[in-house]
Amino acid sequence: MAFADRKRAGWPTKVASNTYMSSAPLTLERTINLYPLTNYTFGTKDPLYEKDSSVQARFQRMKDEFDKIGMRRSVEGVLIVHEHGLPHILLLQLGTTFFKLPGGELNPGEDQVDGLKRLLTETLGRQDGAPMDWVIEDTIGNWWRPNFDPPQYPYTPAHITRPKEHKRLFMVQLPEKALFAVPRNYKLVAAPLFELYDNSTGYGPIISSLPQTLSRFNFIYN
């Protein structure tokens, strides 16, 4: 079989050197320290209410803001503890069936890490106002909302040129011990990874994907 003329077929005649290769060392094993759930104290504080009274109102506000400032940017933190040697993720529970990661919307122009620290303090910070030393680690996920409705995807669909929301998930390295204050209208629960796995019916697509997302980390059980 004859080979096609590469030059005529549009093939490169010379392989260019990869100028985009990073000189940083490759991290083959990323470790995260986990501490027992019993190391943490959980108090309560004033309720923290959503900005919108309904899902319909939420998407209407998103649409109004999109026309003025563009795509909404959101950040959420993944906080992990262990219980009986099993990793558990801290989730906020509202009512009986709604679960969410701590976080929320960024202000226009706000840095993502600074914004996440602000939102974590607003949600779980101590009631006495003592500073919280949040250690934000790796980005572990990016999700996009293509339209003004609930579905979100870990990619931008091909036909979407202007996503309505970009949500970024960050690993948060918890200290060995800490005091958290939970808004009275929420309940803080520790959900084991095995319960979240493939359970989008109970936790939604983002939270139920965390077991796969976190599998690249090597957990150190302290």
PDB file of N, CA, C and O in Angstrom, residues 137-211:
ATOM      1  N   GLU A 137      -6.867  23.679  48.994  1.00  0.00           N
ATOM      2  CA  GLU A 137      -5.900  22.874  48.235  1.00  0.00           C
ATOM      3  C   GLU A 137      -6.286  22.834  46.750  1.00  0.00           C
ATOM      4  O   GLU A 137      -6.650  23.852  46.187  1.00  0.00           O
ATOM      5  N   ASP A 138      -6.259  21.669  46.146  1.00  0.00           N
ATOM      6  CA  ASP A 138      -6.447  21.504  44.710  1.00  0.00           C
ATOM      7  C   ASP A 138      -7.869  21.814  44.238  1.00  0.00           C
ATOM      8  O   ASP A 138      -8.834  21.638  44.970  1.00  0.00           O
ATOM      9  N   THR A 139      -7.949  22.230  42.980  1.00  0.00           N
ATOM     10  CA  THR A 139      -9.233  22.211  42.276  1.00  0.00           C
ATOM     11  C   THR A 139      -9.532  20.758  41.963  1.00  0.00           C
ATOM     12  O   THR A 139      -8.700  20.054  41.382  1.00  0.00           O
ATOM     13  N   ILE A 140     -10.711  20.288  42.318  1.00  0.00           N
ATOM     14  CA  ILE A 140     -11.026  18.879  42.074  1.00  0.00           C
ATOM     15  C   ILE A 140     -12.200  18.695  41.125  1.00  0.00           C
ATOM     16  O   ILE A 140     -12.573  17.562  40.821  1.00  0.00           O
ATOM     17  N   GLY A 141     -12.772  19.791  40.638  1.00  0.00           N
ATOM     18  CA  GLY A 141     -13.869  19.638  39.687  1.00  0.00           C
ATOM     19  C   GLY A 141     -14.342  20.968  39.137  1.00  0.00           C
ATOM     20  O   GLY A 141     -14.258  22.003  39.810  1.00  0.00           O
ATOM     21  N   ASN A 142     -14.814  20.933  37.896  1.00  0.00           N
ATOM     22  CA  ASN A 142     -15.433  22.086  37.255  1.00  0.00           C
ATOM     23  C   ASN A 142     -16.743  21.635  36.628  1.00  0.00           C
ATOM     24  O   ASN A 142     -16.776  20.637  35.894  1.00  0.00           O
ATOM     25  N   TRP A 143     -17.801  22.375  36.921  1.00  0.00           N
ATOM     26  CA  TRP A 143     -19.126  22.047  36.399  1.00  0.00           C
ATOM     27  C   TRP A 143     -19.739  23.290  35.753  1.00  0.00           C
ATOM     28  O   TRP A 143     -19.544  24.406  36.239  1.00  0.00           O
ATOM     29  N   TRP A 144     -20.447  23.057  34.663  1.00  0.00           N
ATOM     30  CA  TRP A 144     -21.068  24.166  33.940  1.00  0.00           C
ATOM     31  C   TRP A 144     -22.574  23.955  33.821  1.00  0.00           C
ATOM     32  O   TRP A 144     -23.054  22.831  33.629  1.00  0.00           O
ATOM     33  N   ARG A 145     -23.299  25.065  33.947  1.00  0.00           N
ATOM     34  CA  ARG A 145     -24.753  25.069  33.739  1.00  0.00           C
ATOM     35  C   ARG A 145     -24.997  25.743  32.384  1.00  0.00           C
ATOM     36  O   ARG A 145     -24.784  26.952  32.228  1.00  0.00           O
ATOM     37  N   PRO A 146     -25.443  24.995  31.375  1.00  0.00           N
ATOM     38  CA  PRO A 146     -25.586  25.582  30.042  1.00  0.00           C
ATOM     39  C   PRO A 146     -26.779  26.517  29.891  1.00  0.00           C
ATOM     40  O   PRO A 146     -26.744  27.436  29.072  1.00  0.00           O
ATOM     41  N   ASN A 147     -27.823  26.292  30.693  1.00  0.00           N
ATOM     42  CA  ASN A 147     -29.044  27.081  30.548  1.00  0.00           C
ATOM     43  C   ASN A 147     -29.566  27.510  31.918  1.00  0.00           C
ATOM     44  O   ASN A 147     -29.014  27.152  32.947  1.00  0.00           O
ATOM     45  N   PHE A 148     -30.645  28.242  31.908  1.00  0.00           N
ATOM     46  CA  PHE A 148     -31.248  28.697  33.172  1.00  0.00           C
ATOM     47  C   PHE A 148     -32.187  27.630  33.722  1.00  0.00           C
ATOM     48  O   PHE A 148     -33.392  27.834  33.905  1.00  0.00           O
ATOM     49  N   ASP A 149     -31.632  26.474  34.002  1.00  0.00           N
ATOM     50  CA  ASP A 149     -32.400  25.362  34.565  1.00  0.00           C
ATOM     51  C   ASP A 149     -31.442  24.451  35.326  1.00  0.00           C
ATOM     52  O   ASP A 149     -30.220  24.646  35.291  1.00  0.00           O
ATOM     53  N   PRO A 150     -31.937  23.442  36.040  1.00  0.00           N
ATOM     54  CA  PRO A 150     -31.103  22.670  36.959  1.00  0.00           C
ATOM     55  C   PRO A 150     -29.911  21.912  36.378  1.00  0.00           C
ATOM     56  O   PRO A 150     -28.870  21.840  37.046  1.00  0.00           O
ATOM     57  N   PRO A 151     -29.975  21.297  35.193  1.00  0.00           N
ATOM     58  CA  PRO A 151     -28.870  20.432  34.770  1.00  0.00           C
ATOM     59  C   PRO A 151     -27.509  21.133  34.732  1.00  0.00           C
ATOM     60  O   PRO A 151     -27.380  22.254  34.242  1.00  0.00           O
ATOM     61  N   GLN A 152     -26.492  20.431  35.269  1.00  0.00           N
ATOM     62  CA  GLN A 152     -25.104  20.879  35.223  1.00  0.00           C
ATOM     63  C   GLN A 152     -24.244  19.711  34.747  1.00  0.00           C
ATOM     64  O   GLN A 152     -24.566  18.551  34.994  1.00  0.00           O
ATOM     65  N   TYR A 153     -23.139  20.037  34.068  1.00  0.00           N
ATOM     66  CA  TYR A 153     -22.304  19.002  33.471  1.00  0.00           C
ATOM     67  C   TYR A 153     -20.831  19.291  33.758  1.00  0.00           C
ATOM     68  O   TYR A 153     -20.438  20.447  33.888  1.00  0.00           O
ATOM     69  N   PRO A 154     -19.993  18.229  33.821  1.00  0.00           N
ATOM     70  CA  PRO A 154     -18.557  18.438  34.056  1.00  0.00           C
ATOM     71  C   PRO A 154     -17.815  18.806  32.774  1.00  0.00           C
ATOM     72  O   PRO A 154     -16.627  18.533  32.634  1.00  0.00           O
ATOM     73  N   TYR A 155     -18.491  19.420  31.856  1.00  0.00           N
ATOM     74  CA  TYR A 155     -17.936  19.896  30.596  1.00  0.00           C
ATOM     75  C   TYR A 155     -18.930  20.900  30.018  1.00  0.00           C
ATOM     76  O   TYR A 155     -20.091  20.963  30.447  1.00  0.00           O
ATOM     77  N   THR A 156     -18.481  21.677  29.046  1.00  0.00           N
ATOM     78  CA  THR A 156     -19.389  22.588  28.362  1.00  0.00           C
ATOM     79  C   THR A 156     -19.905  21.887  27.118  1.00  0.00           C
ATOM     80  O   THR A 156     -19.110  21.516  26.244  1.00  0.00           O
ATOM     81  N   PRO A 157     -21.215  21.655  27.004  1.00  0.00           N
ATOM     82  CA  PRO A 157     -21.746  21.007  25.802  1.00  0.00           C
ATOM     83  C   PRO A 157     -21.317  21.750  24.534  1.00  0.00           C
ATOM     84  O   PRO A 157     -21.153  22.967  24.524  1.00  0.00           O
ATOM     85  N   ALA A 158     -21.126  21.002  23.457  1.00  0.00           N
ATOM     86  CA  ALA A 158     -20.549  21.541  22.233  1.00  0.00           C
ATOM     87  C   ALA A 158     -21.339  22.710  21.649  1.00  0.00           C
ATOM     88  O   ALA A 158     -20.768  23.621  21.064  1.00  0.00           O
ATOM     89  N   HIS A 159     -22.646  22.708  21.819  1.00  0.00           N
ATOM     90  CA  HIS A 159     -23.470  23.748  21.200  1.00  0.00           C
ATOM     91  C   HIS A 159     -23.625  24.979  22.075  1.00  0.00           C
ATOM     92  O   HIS A 159     -24.293  25.929  21.685  1.00  0.00           O
ATOM     93  N   ILE A 160     -22.998  24.953  23.268  1.00  0.00           N
ATOM     94  CA  ILE A 160     -23.131  26.070  24.210  1.00  0.00           C
ATOM     95  C   ILE A 160     -21.915  26.990  24.105  1.00  0.00           C
ATOM     96  O   ILE A 160     -20.783  26.555  24.308  1.00  0.00           O
ATOM     97  N   THR A 161     -22.141  28.241  23.796  1.00  0.00           N
ATOM     98  CA  THR A 161     -21.046  29.212  23.707  1.00  0.00           C
ATOM     99  C   THR A 161     -21.013  30.153  24.907  1.00  0.00           C
ATOM    100  O   THR A 161     -19.977  30.745  25.197  1.00  0.00           O
ATOM    101  N   ARG A 162     -22.135  30.260  25.611  1.00  0.00           N
ATOM    102  CA  ARG A 162     -22.179  31.153  26.776  1.00  0.00           C
ATOM    103  C   ARG A 162     -22.860  30.430  27.941  1.00  0.00           C
ATOM    104  O   ARG A 162     -24.066  30.573  28.166  1.00  0.00           O
ATOM    105  N   PRO A 163     -22.096  29.626  28.694  1.00  0.00           N
ATOM    106  CA  PRO A 163     -22.690  28.940  29.859  1.00  0.00           C
ATOM    107  C   PRO A 163     -23.232  29.972  30.839  1.00  0.00           C
ATOM    108  O   PRO A 163     -22.739  31.095  30.940  1.00  0.00           O
ATOM    109  N   LYS A 164     -24.234  29.571  31.587  1.00  0.00           N
ATOM    110  CA  LYS A 164     -24.877  30.498  32.525  1.00  0.00           C
ATOM    111  C   LYS A 164     -24.222  30.474  33.902  1.00  0.00           C
ATOM    112  O   LYS A 164     -24.363  31.429  34.669  1.00  0.00           O
ATOM    113  N   GLU A 165     -23.526  29.374  34.221  1.00  0.00           N
ATOM    114  CA  GLU A 165     -22.849  29.297  35.515  1.00  0.00           C
ATOM    115  C   GLU A 165     -21.654  28.366  35.412  1.00  0.00           C
ATOM    116  O   GLU A 165     -21.706  27.336  34.734  1.00  0.00           O
ATOM    117  N   HIS A 166     -20.564  28.758  36.084  1.00  0.00           N
ATOM    118  CA  HIS A 166     -19.391  27.899  36.216  1.00  0.00           C
ATOM    119  C   HIS A 166     -19.167  27.666  37.706  1.00  0.00           C
ATOM    120  O   HIS A 166     -18.999  28.619  38.470  1.00  0.00           O
ATOM    121  N   LYS A 167     -19.180  26.403  38.099  1.00  0.00           N
ATOM    122  CA  LYS A 167     -18.979  26.040  39.502  1.00  0.00           C
ATOM    123  C   LYS A 167     -17.671  25.282  39.633  1.00  0.00           C
ATOM    124  O   LYS A 167     -17.440  24.295  38.929  1.00  0.00           O
ATOM    125  N   ARG A 168     -16.808  25.741  40.550  1.00  0.00           N
ATOM    126  CA  ARG A 168     -15.520  25.084  40.770  1.00  0.00           C
ATOM    127  C   ARG A 168     -15.480  24.512  42.175  1.00  0.00           C
ATOM    128  O   ARG A 168     -15.835  25.186  43.142  1.00  0.00           O
ATOM    129  N   LEU A 169     -15.040  23.253  42.271  1.00  0.00           N
ATOM    130  CA  LEU A 169     -14.934  22.566  43.557  1.00  0.00           C
ATOM    131  C   LEU A 169     -13.476  22.516  43.993  1.00  0.00           C
ATOM    132  O   LEU A 169     -12.585  22.214  43.181  1.00  0.00           O
ATOM    133  N   PHE A 170     -13.243  22.807  45.278  1.00  0.00           N
ATOM    134  CA  PHE A 170     -11.902  22.805  45.836  1.00  0.00           C
ATOM    135  C   PHE A 170     -11.813  21.830  47.010  1.00  0.00           C
ATOM    136  O   PHE A 170     -12.742  21.717  47.811  1.00  0.00           O
ATOM    137  N   MET A 171     -10.665  21.165  47.101  1.00  0.00           N
ATOM    138  CA  MET A 171     -10.373  20.392  48.303  1.00  0.00           C
ATOM    139  C   MET A 171      -9.969  21.355  49.409  1.00  0.00           C
ATOM    140  O   MET A 171      -9.177  22.277  49.188  1.00  0.00           O
ATOM    141  N   VAL A 172     -10.521  21.151  50.600  1.00  0.00           N
ATOM    142  CA  VAL A 172     -10.173  21.970  51.757  1.00  0.00           C
ATOM    143  C   VAL A 172      -9.513  21.060  52.790  1.00  0.00           C
ATOM    144  O   VAL A 172     -10.123  20.093  53.256  1.00  0.00           O
ATOM    145  N   GLN A 173      -8.255  21.365  53.116  1.00  0.00           N
ATOM    146  CA  GLN A 173      -7.535  20.584  54.124  1.00  0.00           C
ATOM    147  C   GLN A 173      -7.924  21.081  55.513  1.00  0.00           C
ATOM    148  O   GLN A 173      -7.589  22.199  55.910  1.00  0.00           O
ATOM    149  N   LEU A 174      -8.656  20.237  56.252  1.00  0.00           N
ATOM    150  CA  LEU A 174      -9.081  20.619  57.595  1.00  0.00           C
ATOM    151  C   LEU A 174      -7.912  20.527  58.577  1.00  0.00           C
ATOM    152  O   LEU A 174      -7.032  19.671  58.430  1.00  0.00           O
ATOM    153  N   PRO A 175      -7.913  21.390  59.595  1.00  0.00           N
ATOM    154  CA  PRO A 175      -6.895  21.271  60.648  1.00  0.00           C
ATOM    155  C   PRO A 175      -7.176  20.045  61.507  1.00  0.00           C
ATOM    156  O   PRO A 175      -8.225  19.402  61.381  1.00  0.00           O
ATOM    157  N   GLU A 176      -6.253  19.750  62.404  1.00  0.00           N
ATOM    158  CA  GLU A 176      -6.434  18.567  63.255  1.00  0.00           C
ATOM    159  C   GLU A 176      -7.653  18.705  64.156  1.00  0.00           C
ATOM    160  O   GLU A 176      -8.374  17.732  64.391  1.00  0.00           O
ATOM    161  N   LYS A 177      -7.903  19.920  64.643  1.00  0.00           N
ATOM    162  CA  LYS A 177      -9.067  20.176  65.491  1.00  0.00           C
ATOM    163  C   LYS A 177      -9.633  21.544  65.127  1.00  0.00           C
ATOM    164  O   LYS A 177      -8.903  22.442  64.720  1.00  0.00           O
ATOM    165  N   ALA A 178     -10.954  21.688  65.280  1.00  0.00           N
ATOM    166  CA  ALA A 178     -11.570  22.981  64.967  1.00  0.00           C
ATOM    167  C   ALA A 178     -12.966  23.039  65.559  1.00  0.00           C
ATOM    168  O   ALA A 178     -13.585  22.016  65.889  1.00  0.00           O
ATOM    169  N   LEU A 179     -13.448  24.268  65.711  1.00  0.00           N
ATOM    170  CA  LEU A 179     -14.813  24.521  66.154  1.00  0.00           C
ATOM    171  C   LEU A 179     -15.569  25.153  64.996  1.00  0.00           C
ATOM    172  O   LEU A 179     -15.122  26.152  64.428  1.00  0.00           O
ATOM    173  N   PHE A 180     -16.689  24.550  64.632  1.00  0.00           N
ATOM    174  CA  PHE A 180     -17.536  25.079  63.570  1.00  0.00           C
ATOM    175  C   PHE A 180     -18.891  25.462  64.142  1.00  0.00           C
ATOM    176  O   PHE A 180     -19.358  24.850  65.119  1.00  0.00           O
ATOM    177  N   ALA A 181     -19.510  26.469  63.541  1.00  0.00           N
ATOM    178  CA  ALA A 181     -20.870  26.853  63.936  1.00  0.00           C
ATOM    179  C   ALA A 181     -21.775  26.693  62.718  1.00  0.00           C
ATOM    180  O   ALA A 181     -21.499  27.251  61.649  1.00  0.00           O
ATOM    181  N   VAL A 182     -22.836  25.934  62.872  1.00  0.00           N
ATOM    182  CA  VAL A 182     -23.734  25.610  61.760  1.00  0.00           C
ATOM    183  C   VAL A 182     -25.006  26.451  61.884  1.00  0.00           C
ATOM    184  O   VAL A 182     -25.591  26.535  62.973  1.00  0.00           O
ATOM    185  N   PRO A 183     -25.444  27.091  60.802  1.00  0.00           N
ATOM    186  CA  PRO A 183     -26.705  27.840  60.857  1.00  0.00           C
ATOM    187  C   PRO A 183     -27.864  26.947  61.323  1.00  0.00           C
ATOM    188  O   PRO A 183     -27.929  25.767  60.951  1.00  0.00           O
ATOM    189  N   ARG A 184     -28.746  27.520  62.120  1.00  0.00           N
ATOM    190  CA  ARG A 184     -29.801  26.717  62.751  1.00  0.00           C
ATOM    191  C   ARG A 184     -30.768  26.090  61.746  1.00  0.00           C
ATOM    192  O   ARG A 184     -31.427  25.095  62.062  1.00  0.00           O
ATOM    193  N   ASN A 185     -30.886  26.677  60.572  1.00  0.00           N
ATOM    194  CA  ASN A 185     -31.813  26.096  59.589  1.00  0.00           C
ATOM    195  C   ASN A 185     -31.161  24.990  58.763  1.00  0.00           C
ATOM    196  O   ASN A 185     -31.790  24.414  57.878  1.00  0.00           O
ATOM    197  N   TYR A 186     -29.894  24.703  59.051  1.00  0.00           N
ATOM    198  CA  TYR A 186     -29.195  23.608  58.373  1.00  0.00           C
ATOM    199  C   TYR A 186     -28.786  22.545  59.383  1.00  0.00           C
ATOM    200  O   TYR A 186     -28.660  22.813  60.579  1.00  0.00           O
ATOM    201  N   LYS A 187     -28.529  21.377  58.855  1.00  0.00           N
ATOM    202  CA  LYS A 187     -27.955  20.292  59.636  1.00  0.00           C
ATOM    203  C   LYS A 187     -26.677  19.871  58.932  1.00  0.00           C
ATOM    204  O   LYS A 187     -26.656  19.716  57.704  1.00  0.00           O
ATOM    205  N   LEU A 188     -25.586  19.748  59.683  1.00  0.00           N
ATOM    206  CA  LEU A 188     -24.330  19.306  59.091  1.00  0.00           C
ATOM    207  C   LEU A 188     -24.215  17.797  59.272  1.00  0.00           C
ATOM    208  O   LEU A 188     -24.273  17.292  60.394  1.00  0.00           O
ATOM    209  N   VAL A 189     -24.077  17.095  58.158  1.00  0.00           N
ATOM    210  CA  VAL A 189     -23.997  15.630  58.204  1.00  0.00           C
ATOM    211  C   VAL A 189     -22.681  15.178  57.594  1.00  0.00           C
ATOM    212  O   VAL A 189     -22.112  15.843  56.723  1.00  0.00           O
ATOM    213  N   ALA A 190     -22.187  14.049  58.085  1.00  0.00           N
ATOM    214  CA  ALA A 190     -20.979  13.435  57.530  1.00  0.00           C
ATOM    215  C   ALA A 190     -21.413  12.208  56.739  1.00  0.00           C
ATOM    216  O   ALA A 190     -21.865  11.217  57.317  1.00  0.00           O
ATOM    217  N   ALA A 191     -21.302  12.299  55.418  1.00  0.00           N
ATOM    218  CA  ALA A 191     -21.770  11.217  54.543  1.00  0.00           C
ATOM    219  C   ALA A 191     -20.583  10.390  54.065  1.00  0.00           C
ATOM    220  O   ALA A 191     -19.626  10.934  53.504  1.00  0.00           O
ATOM    221  N   PRO A 192     -20.615   9.065  54.276  1.00  0.00           N
ATOM    222  CA  PRO A 192     -19.505   8.220  53.826  1.00  0.00           C
ATOM    223  C   PRO A 192     -19.456   8.149  52.300  1.00  0.00           C
ATOM    224  O   PRO A 192     -20.483   8.206  51.623  1.00  0.00           O
ATOM    225  N   LEU A 193     -18.255   8.015  51.771  1.00  0.00           N
ATOM    226  CA  LEU A 193     -18.104   7.973  50.316  1.00  0.00           C
ATOM    227  C   LEU A 193     -18.902   6.844  49.684  1.00  0.00           C
ATOM    228  O   LEU A 193     -19.457   6.997  48.598  1.00  0.00           O
ATOM    229  N   PHE A 194     -18.970   5.699  50.373  1.00  0.00           N
ATOM    230  CA  PHE A 194     -19.682   4.572  49.770  1.00  0.00           C
ATOM    231  C   PHE A 194     -21.177   4.851  49.628  1.00  0.00           C
ATOM    232  O   PHE A 194     -21.837   4.271  48.763  1.00  0.00           O
ATOM    233  N   GLU A 195     -21.706   5.753  50.450  1.00  0.00           N
ATOM    234  CA  GLU A 195     -23.123   6.104  50.331  1.00  0.00           C
ATOM    235  C   GLU A 195     -23.364   7.071  49.171  1.00  0.00           C
ATOM    236  O   GLU A 195     -24.431   7.055  48.546  1.00  0.00           O
ATOM    237  N   LEU A 196     -22.360   7.897  48.882  1.00  0.00           N
ATOM    238  CA  LEU A 196     -22.499   8.870  47.799  1.00  0.00           C
ATOM    239  C   LEU A 196     -22.306   8.236  46.432  1.00  0.00           C
ATOM    240  O   LEU A 196     -22.901   8.693  45.446  1.00  0.00           O
ATOM    241  N   TYR A 197     -21.480   7.199  46.356  1.00  0.00           N
ATOM    242  CA  TYR A 197     -21.094   6.623  45.072  1.00  0.00           C
ATOM    243  C   TYR A 197     -22.300   6.192  44.239  1.00  0.00           C
ATOM    244  O   TYR A 197     -23.146   5.427  44.694  1.00  0.00           O
ATOM    245  N   ASP A 198     -22.376   6.742  43.018  1.00  0.00           N
ATOM    246  CA  ASP A 198     -23.425   6.384  42.064  1.00  0.00           C
ATOM    247  C   ASP A 198     -24.827   6.616  42.627  1.00  0.00           C
ATOM    248  O   ASP A 198     -25.768   5.904  42.295  1.00  0.00           O
ATOM    249  N   ASN A 199     -24.968   7.612  43.498  1.00  0.00           N
ATOM    250  CA  ASN A 199     -26.254   7.875  44.150  1.00  0.00           C
ATOM    251  C   ASN A 199     -26.737   9.278  43.807  1.00  0.00           C
ATOM    252  O   ASN A 199     -26.973  10.106  44.683  1.00  0.00           O
ATOM    253  N   SER A 200     -26.866   9.563  42.512  1.00  0.00           N
ATOM    254  CA  SER A 200     -27.326  10.888  42.091  1.00  0.00           C
ATOM    255  C   SER A 200     -28.779  11.128  42.474  1.00  0.00           C
ATOM    256  O   SER A 200     -29.204  12.275  42.638  1.00  0.00           O
ATOM    257  N   THR A 201     -29.534  10.062  42.656  1.00  0.00           N
ATOM    258  CA  THR A 201     -30.936  10.212  43.072  1.00  0.00           C
ATOM    259  C   THR A 201     -31.020  10.852  44.448  1.00  0.00           C
ATOM    260  O   THR A 201     -31.865  11.713  44.706  1.00  0.00           O
ATOM    261  N   GLY A 202     -30.129  10.466  45.344  1.00  0.00           N
ATOM    262  CA  GLY A 202     -30.171  10.991  46.703  1.00  0.00           C
ATOM    263  C   GLY A 202     -29.375  12.268  46.909  1.00  0.00           C
ATOM    264  O   GLY A 202     -29.741  13.098  47.742  1.00  0.00           O
ATOM    265  N   TYR A 203     -28.294  12.447  46.113  1.00  0.00           N
ATOM    266  CA  TYR A 203     -27.387  13.566  46.382  1.00  0.00           C
ATOM    267  C   TYR A 203     -27.128  14.477  45.183  1.00  0.00           C
ATOM    268  O   TYR A 203     -26.436  15.476  45.320  1.00  0.00           O
ATOM    269  N   GLY A 204     -27.658  14.138  44.027  1.00  0.00           N
ATOM    270  CA  GLY A 204     -27.403  14.939  42.843  1.00  0.00           C
ATOM    271  C   GLY A 204     -26.123  14.513  42.149  1.00  0.00           C
ATOM    272  O   GLY A 204     -25.282  13.813  42.731  1.00  0.00           O
ATOM    273  N   PRO A 205     -25.934  14.938  40.896  1.00  0.00           N
ATOM    274  CA  PRO A 205     -24.792  14.455  40.110  1.00  0.00           C
ATOM    275  C   PRO A 205     -23.434  14.921  40.609  1.00  0.00           C
ATOM    276  O   PRO A 205     -22.442  14.201  40.464  1.00  0.00           O
ATOM    277  N   ILE A 206     -23.351  16.114  41.186  1.00  0.00           N
ATOM    278  CA  ILE A 206     -22.042  16.633  41.602  1.00  0.00           C
ATOM    279  C   ILE A 206     -21.532  15.898  42.834  1.00  0.00           C
ATOM    280  O   ILE A 206     -20.408  15.384  42.856  1.00  0.00           O
ATOM    281  N   ILE A 207     -22.344  15.842  43.877  1.00  0.00           N
ATOM    282  CA  ILE A 207     -21.915  15.182  45.113  1.00  0.00           C
ATOM    283  C   ILE A 207     -21.699  13.681  44.886  1.00  0.00           C
ATOM    284  O   ILE A 207     -20.739  13.101  45.409  1.00  0.00           O
ATOM    285  N   SER A 208     -22.549  13.048  44.092  1.00  0.00           N
ATOM    286  CA  SER A 208     -22.419  11.604  43.873  1.00  0.00           C
ATOM    287  C   SER A 208     -21.191  11.255  43.023  1.00  0.00           C
ATOM    288  O   SER A 208     -20.778  10.096  42.986  1.00  0.00           O
ATOM    289  N   SER A 209     -20.601  12.254  42.352  1.00  0.00           N
ATOM    290  CA  SER A 209     -19.390  11.997  41.560  1.00  0.00           C
ATOM    291  C   SER A 209     -18.112  12.134  42.391  1.00  0.00           C
ATOM    292  O   SER A 209     -17.025  11.817  41.907  1.00  0.00           O
ATOM    293  N   LEU A 210     -18.228  12.600  43.627  1.00  0.00           N
ATOM    294  CA  LEU A 210     -17.033  12.863  44.438  1.00  0.00           C
ATOM    295  C   LEU A 210     -16.189  11.617  44.734  1.00  0.00           C
ATOM    296  O   LEU A 210     -14.964  11.712  44.775  1.00  0.00           O
ATOM    297  N   PRO A 211     -16.791  10.436  44.951  1.00  0.00           N
ATOM    298  CA  PRO A 211     -15.927   9.271  45.181  1.00  0.00           C
ATOM    299  C   PRO A 211     -14.941   9.022  44.040  1.00  0.00           C
ATOM    300  O   PRO A 211     -13.769   8.711  44.284  1.00  0.00           O
TER     301      PRO A 211
END
